[in-house]
């Protein structure tokens, strides 16, 4: 196993790459599909610019692990027939990424998360570190969730798009990864049942997941995470792991808080051993890191108070990378 870091921009400075190299990061994940040169102009990345980016990263001893395709937005999900170009842009992007030697891609679909079901709050942890908290009970005026008919329509649009993406991914031997719905509210499209639905409807090993330990722990705690790793890992459907810890869950406490790797409810070493047992050999990514004093976090209103991507001199990410590398070394020594 190796360690990857998410960045939400392709405009990485030499200092960014030097610091990531010094930390011992192996690979970089790109979380924003629209950050690649060419997407704004033609709908998909420019191959020459992508190869230049890859060459710069490799010059520091790292490589590109996972990339994100251009978003499938609300317009397509509500009217696929009139917005087929969005799917074609993603298909073209897969072809470009494959030609650049990148074999894990993620597709985002608008509507996979039900906003307005819980209240964000600023959690304060050890040493006054800032973390994202969400509570069901603190939000008294919730937005309505989609009806069964609306969800069925959403899934039909998803399948229409995914069929094209899966076909292209199979032809080019690219791994097509889906991230669980975050926040994992009940009946969200990519909740536990939704993940099974994807595997059932697209039964091939090019279709799988960016398996987010934190998101799934928010849904049901450590036992749920261990069960899902065992199930999807045995089927070789886990392509990348977002390796993060949380306190509480929506199911048990009606709330959760993101936490440092050594300070949440989950035993991260046991989870690492479970990943090893099912044969996972990809990257562990310290996703959604708490904000340490002095950090300049990469934040998004969709995940308030959460540090979601690398910025230079991030103590939170540095701590997390070191912790994960130590766990991997301990596991390798223990298992021989």
PDB file of N, CA and C in Angstrom, residues 127-175:
ATOM      1  N   UNK A 127      -6.045  20.266  21.575  1.00  0.00           N
ATOM      2  CA  UNK A 127      -5.248  21.446  21.262  1.00  0.00           C
ATOM      3  C   UNK A 127      -6.018  22.498  20.496  1.00  0.00           C
ATOM      4  N   UNK A 128      -7.344  22.445  20.551  1.00  0.00           N
ATOM      5  CA  UNK A 128      -8.216  23.395  19.867  1.00  0.00           C
ATOM      6  C   UNK A 128      -8.197  23.239  18.355  1.00  0.00           C
ATOM      7  N   UNK A 129      -7.847  22.043  17.862  1.00  0.00           N
ATOM      8  CA  UNK A 129      -7.943  21.774  16.420  1.00  0.00           C
ATOM      9  C   UNK A 129      -9.404  21.857  16.003  1.00  0.00           C
ATOM     10  N   UNK A 130      -9.636  22.356  14.803  1.00  0.00           N
ATOM     11  CA  UNK A 130     -10.999  22.543  14.291  1.00  0.00           C
ATOM     12  C   UNK A 130     -11.378  21.377  13.392  1.00  0.00           C
ATOM     13  N   UNK A 131     -12.575  20.830  13.615  1.00  0.00           N
ATOM     14  CA  UNK A 131     -13.050  19.711  12.814  1.00  0.00           C
ATOM     15  C   UNK A 131     -14.508  19.934  12.441  1.00  0.00           C
ATOM     16  N   UNK A 132     -14.941  19.267  11.407  1.00  0.00           N
ATOM     17  CA  UNK A 132     -16.337  19.334  10.964  1.00  0.00           C
ATOM     18  C   UNK A 132     -17.219  18.465  11.848  1.00  0.00           C
ATOM     19  N   UNK A 133     -18.315  19.045  12.307  1.00  0.00           N
ATOM     20  CA  UNK A 133     -19.350  18.290  12.988  1.00  0.00           C
ATOM     21  C   UNK A 133     -20.666  18.437  12.261  1.00  0.00           C
ATOM     22  N   UNK A 134     -21.513  17.415  12.334  1.00  0.00           N
ATOM     23  CA  UNK A 134     -22.856  17.493  11.767  1.00  0.00           C
ATOM     24  C   UNK A 134     -23.830  16.822  12.724  1.00  0.00           C
ATOM     25  N   UNK A 135     -24.964  17.447  12.912  1.00  0.00           N
ATOM     26  CA  UNK A 135     -25.979  16.938  13.846  1.00  0.00           C
ATOM     27  C   UNK A 135     -27.344  16.911  13.188  1.00  0.00           C
ATOM     28  N   UNK A 136     -28.062  15.786  13.371  1.00  0.00           N
ATOM     29  CA  UNK A 136     -29.446  15.698  12.909  1.00  0.00           C
ATOM     30  C   UNK A 136     -30.370  16.508  13.809  1.00  0.00           C
ATOM     31  N   UNK A 137     -30.137  16.453  15.107  1.00  0.00           N
ATOM     32  CA  UNK A 137     -31.043  17.068  16.068  1.00  0.00           C
ATOM     33  C   UNK A 137     -30.976  18.571  16.118  1.00  0.00           C
ATOM     34  N   UNK A 138     -29.818  19.148  15.794  1.00  0.00           N
ATOM     35  CA  UNK A 138     -29.662  20.593  15.884  1.00  0.00           C
ATOM     36  C   UNK A 138     -30.354  21.341  14.750  1.00  0.00           C
ATOM     37  N   UNK A 139     -30.690  20.614  13.672  1.00  0.00           N
ATOM     38  CA  UNK A 139     -31.395  21.252  12.575  1.00  0.00           C
ATOM     39  C   UNK A 139     -32.874  20.897  12.672  1.00  0.00           C
ATOM     40  N   UNK A 140     -33.680  21.862  13.035  1.00  0.00           N
ATOM     41  CA  UNK A 140     -35.108  21.590  13.271  1.00  0.00           C
ATOM     42  C   UNK A 140     -35.964  21.827  12.034  1.00  0.00           C
ATOM     43  N   UNK A 141     -35.460  22.581  11.076  1.00  0.00           N
ATOM     44  CA  UNK A 141     -36.241  22.901   9.885  1.00  0.00           C
ATOM     45  C   UNK A 141     -35.582  22.252   8.671  1.00  0.00           C
ATOM     46  N   UNK A 142     -35.835  20.971   8.488  1.00  0.00           N
ATOM     47  CA  UNK A 142     -35.156  20.205   7.451  1.00  0.00           C
ATOM     48  C   UNK A 142     -35.832  20.368   6.093  1.00  0.00           C
ATOM     49  N   UNK A 143     -35.002  20.315   5.030  1.00  0.00           N
ATOM     50  CA  UNK A 143     -35.538  20.332   3.677  1.00  0.00           C
ATOM     51  C   UNK A 143     -36.122  18.959   3.346  1.00  0.00           C
ATOM     52  N   UNK A 144     -37.151  18.898   2.514  1.00  0.00           N
ATOM     53  CA  UNK A 144     -37.710  17.601   2.128  1.00  0.00           C
ATOM     54  C   UNK A 144     -36.732  16.822   1.264  1.00  0.00           C
ATOM     55  N   UNK A 145     -36.729  15.502   1.409  1.00  0.00           N
ATOM     56  CA  UNK A 145     -35.882  14.661   0.569  1.00  0.00           C
ATOM     57  C   UNK A 145     -36.678  14.256  -0.672  1.00  0.00           C
ATOM     58  N   UNK A 146     -36.023  13.830  -1.739  1.00  0.00           N
ATOM     59  CA  UNK A 146     -36.746  13.436  -2.949  1.00  0.00           C
ATOM     60  C   UNK A 146     -37.698  12.269  -2.694  1.00  0.00           C
ATOM     61  N   UNK A 147     -38.774  12.236  -3.455  1.00  0.00           N
ATOM     62  CA  UNK A 147     -39.734  11.134  -3.367  1.00  0.00           C
ATOM     63  C   UNK A 147     -39.146   9.881  -4.018  1.00  0.00           C
ATOM     64  N   UNK A 148     -39.825   8.757  -3.826  1.00  0.00           N
ATOM     65  CA  UNK A 148     -39.399   7.514  -4.463  1.00  0.00           C
ATOM     66  C   UNK A 148     -39.398   7.659  -5.981  1.00  0.00           C
ATOM     67  N   UNK A 149     -40.397   8.295  -6.542  1.00  0.00           N
ATOM     68  CA  UNK A 149     -40.444   8.492  -7.994  1.00  0.00           C
ATOM     69  C   UNK A 149     -39.280   9.363  -8.467  1.00  0.00           C
ATOM     70  N   UNK A 150     -38.960  10.408  -7.703  1.00  0.00           N
ATOM     71  CA  UNK A 150     -37.844  11.283  -8.074  1.00  0.00           C
ATOM     72  C   UNK A 150     -36.517  10.537  -8.007  1.00  0.00           C
ATOM     73  N   UNK A 151     -36.374   9.685  -6.992  1.00  0.00           N
ATOM     74  CA  UNK A 151     -35.141   8.902  -6.876  1.00  0.00           C
ATOM     75  C   UNK A 151     -35.029   7.882  -8.003  1.00  0.00           C
ATOM     76  N   UNK A 152     -36.139   7.272  -8.378  1.00  0.00           N
ATOM     77  CA  UNK A 152     -36.121   6.326  -9.504  1.00  0.00           C
ATOM     78  C   UNK A 152     -35.686   7.026 -10.789  1.00  0.00           C
ATOM     79  N   UNK A 153     -36.197   8.245 -10.990  1.00  0.00           N
ATOM     80  CA  UNK A 153     -35.803   9.021 -12.166  1.00  0.00           C
ATOM     81  C   UNK A 153     -34.309   9.338 -12.109  1.00  0.00           C
ATOM     82  N   UNK A 154     -33.831   9.697 -10.925  1.00  0.00           N
ATOM     83  CA  UNK A 154     -32.404  10.004 -10.749  1.00  0.00           C
ATOM     84  C   UNK A 154     -31.557   8.781 -11.117  1.00  0.00           C
ATOM     85  N   UNK A 155     -31.949   7.611 -10.617  1.00  0.00           N
ATOM     86  CA  UNK A 155     -31.191   6.391 -10.901  1.00  0.00           C
ATOM     87  C   UNK A 155     -31.222   6.050 -12.387  1.00  0.00           C
ATOM     88  N   UNK A 156     -32.324   6.288 -13.053  1.00  0.00           N
ATOM     89  CA  UNK A 156     -32.393   6.033 -14.492  1.00  0.00           C
ATOM     90  C   UNK A 156     -31.403   6.911 -15.248  1.00  0.00           C
ATOM     91  N   UNK A 157     -31.311   8.178 -14.845  1.00  0.00           N
ATOM     92  CA  UNK A 157     -30.336   9.079 -15.469  1.00  0.00           C
ATOM     93  C   UNK A 157     -28.916   8.624 -15.172  1.00  0.00           C
ATOM     94  N   UNK A 158     -28.684   8.194 -13.940  1.00  0.00           N
ATOM     95  CA  UNK A 158     -27.360   7.694 -13.565  1.00  0.00           C
ATOM     96  C   UNK A 158     -26.969   6.506 -14.437  1.00  0.00           C
ATOM     97  N   UNK A 159     -27.875   5.538 -14.587  1.00  0.00           N
ATOM     98  CA  UNK A 159     -27.563   4.343 -15.367  1.00  0.00           C
ATOM     99  C   UNK A 159     -27.267   4.681 -16.826  1.00  0.00           C
ATOM    100  N   UNK A 160     -28.022   5.606 -17.397  1.00  0.00           N
ATOM    101  CA  UNK A 160     -27.780   5.995 -18.786  1.00  0.00           C
ATOM    102  C   UNK A 160     -26.366   6.535 -18.963  1.00  0.00           C
ATOM    103  N   UNK A 161     -25.950   7.368 -18.040  1.00  0.00           N
ATOM    104  CA  UNK A 161     -24.604   7.930 -18.127  1.00  0.00           C
ATOM    105  C   UNK A 161     -23.544   6.866 -17.834  1.00  0.00           C
ATOM    106  N   UNK A 162     -23.763   6.086 -16.789  1.00  0.00           N
ATOM    107  CA  UNK A 162     -22.728   5.142 -16.351  1.00  0.00           C
ATOM    108  C   UNK A 162     -22.480   4.045 -17.373  1.00  0.00           C
ATOM    109  N   UNK A 163     -23.514   3.648 -18.105  1.00  0.00           N
ATOM    110  CA  UNK A 163     -23.327   2.625 -19.134  1.00  0.00           C
ATOM    111  C   UNK A 163     -22.253   3.042 -20.135  1.00  0.00           C
ATOM    112  N   UNK A 164     -22.275   4.303 -20.542  1.00  0.00           N
ATOM    113  CA  UNK A 164     -21.266   4.795 -21.490  1.00  0.00           C
ATOM    114  C   UNK A 164     -19.886   4.856 -20.833  1.00  0.00           C
ATOM    115  N   UNK A 165     -19.844   5.321 -19.585  1.00  0.00           N
ATOM    116  CA  UNK A 165     -18.561   5.435 -18.891  1.00  0.00           C
ATOM    117  C   UNK A 165     -17.952   4.063 -18.623  1.00  0.00           C
ATOM    118  N   UNK A 166     -18.797   3.110 -18.253  1.00  0.00           N
ATOM    119  CA  UNK A 166     -18.316   1.756 -17.980  1.00  0.00           C
ATOM    120  C   UNK A 166     -17.774   1.119 -19.256  1.00  0.00           C
ATOM    121  N   UNK A 167     -18.485   1.284 -20.355  1.00  0.00           N
ATOM    122  CA  UNK A 167     -18.039   0.692 -21.620  1.00  0.00           C
ATOM    123  C   UNK A 167     -16.664   1.223 -22.018  1.00  0.00           C
ATOM    124  N   UNK A 168     -16.486   2.539 -21.923  1.00  0.00           N
ATOM    125  CA  UNK A 168     -15.195   3.137 -22.267  1.00  0.00           C
ATOM    126  C   UNK A 168     -14.112   2.685 -21.302  1.00  0.00           C
ATOM    127  N   UNK A 169     -14.435   2.628 -20.002  1.00  0.00           N
ATOM    128  CA  UNK A 169     -13.456   2.203 -18.993  1.00  0.00           C
ATOM    129  C   UNK A 169     -13.008   0.771 -19.229  1.00  0.00           C
ATOM    130  N   UNK A 170     -13.956  -0.088 -19.585  1.00  0.00           N
ATOM    131  CA  UNK A 170     -13.598  -1.483 -19.867  1.00  0.00           C
ATOM    132  C   UNK A 170     -12.687  -1.570 -21.085  1.00  0.00           C
ATOM    133  N   UNK A 171     -13.044  -0.860 -22.140  1.00  0.00           N
ATOM    134  CA  UNK A 171     -12.255  -0.924 -23.370  1.00  0.00           C
ATOM    135  C   UNK A 171     -10.812  -0.482 -23.136  1.00  0.00           C
ATOM    136  N   UNK A 172     -10.628   0.505 -22.252  1.00  0.00           N
ATOM    137  CA  UNK A 172      -9.299   1.079 -22.015  1.00  0.00           C
ATOM    138  C   UNK A 172      -8.652   0.559 -20.735  1.00  0.00           C
ATOM    139  N   UNK A 173      -9.335  -0.353 -20.031  1.00  0.00           N
ATOM    140  CA  UNK A 173      -8.855  -0.923 -18.759  1.00  0.00           C
ATOM    141  C   UNK A 173      -8.570   0.163 -17.730  1.00  0.00           C
ATOM    142  N   UNK A 174      -9.527   1.078 -17.600  1.00  0.00           N
ATOM    143  CA  UNK A 174      -9.477   2.131 -16.593  1.00  0.00           C
ATOM    144  C   UNK A 174     -10.463   1.792 -15.481  1.00  0.00           C
ATOM    145  N   UNK A 175     -10.090   2.054 -14.249  1.00  0.00           N
ATOM    146  CA  UNK A 175     -10.963   1.793 -13.111  1.00  0.00           C
ATOM    147  C   UNK A 175     -11.870   2.995 -12.880  1.00  0.00           C
TER     148      UNK A 175
END
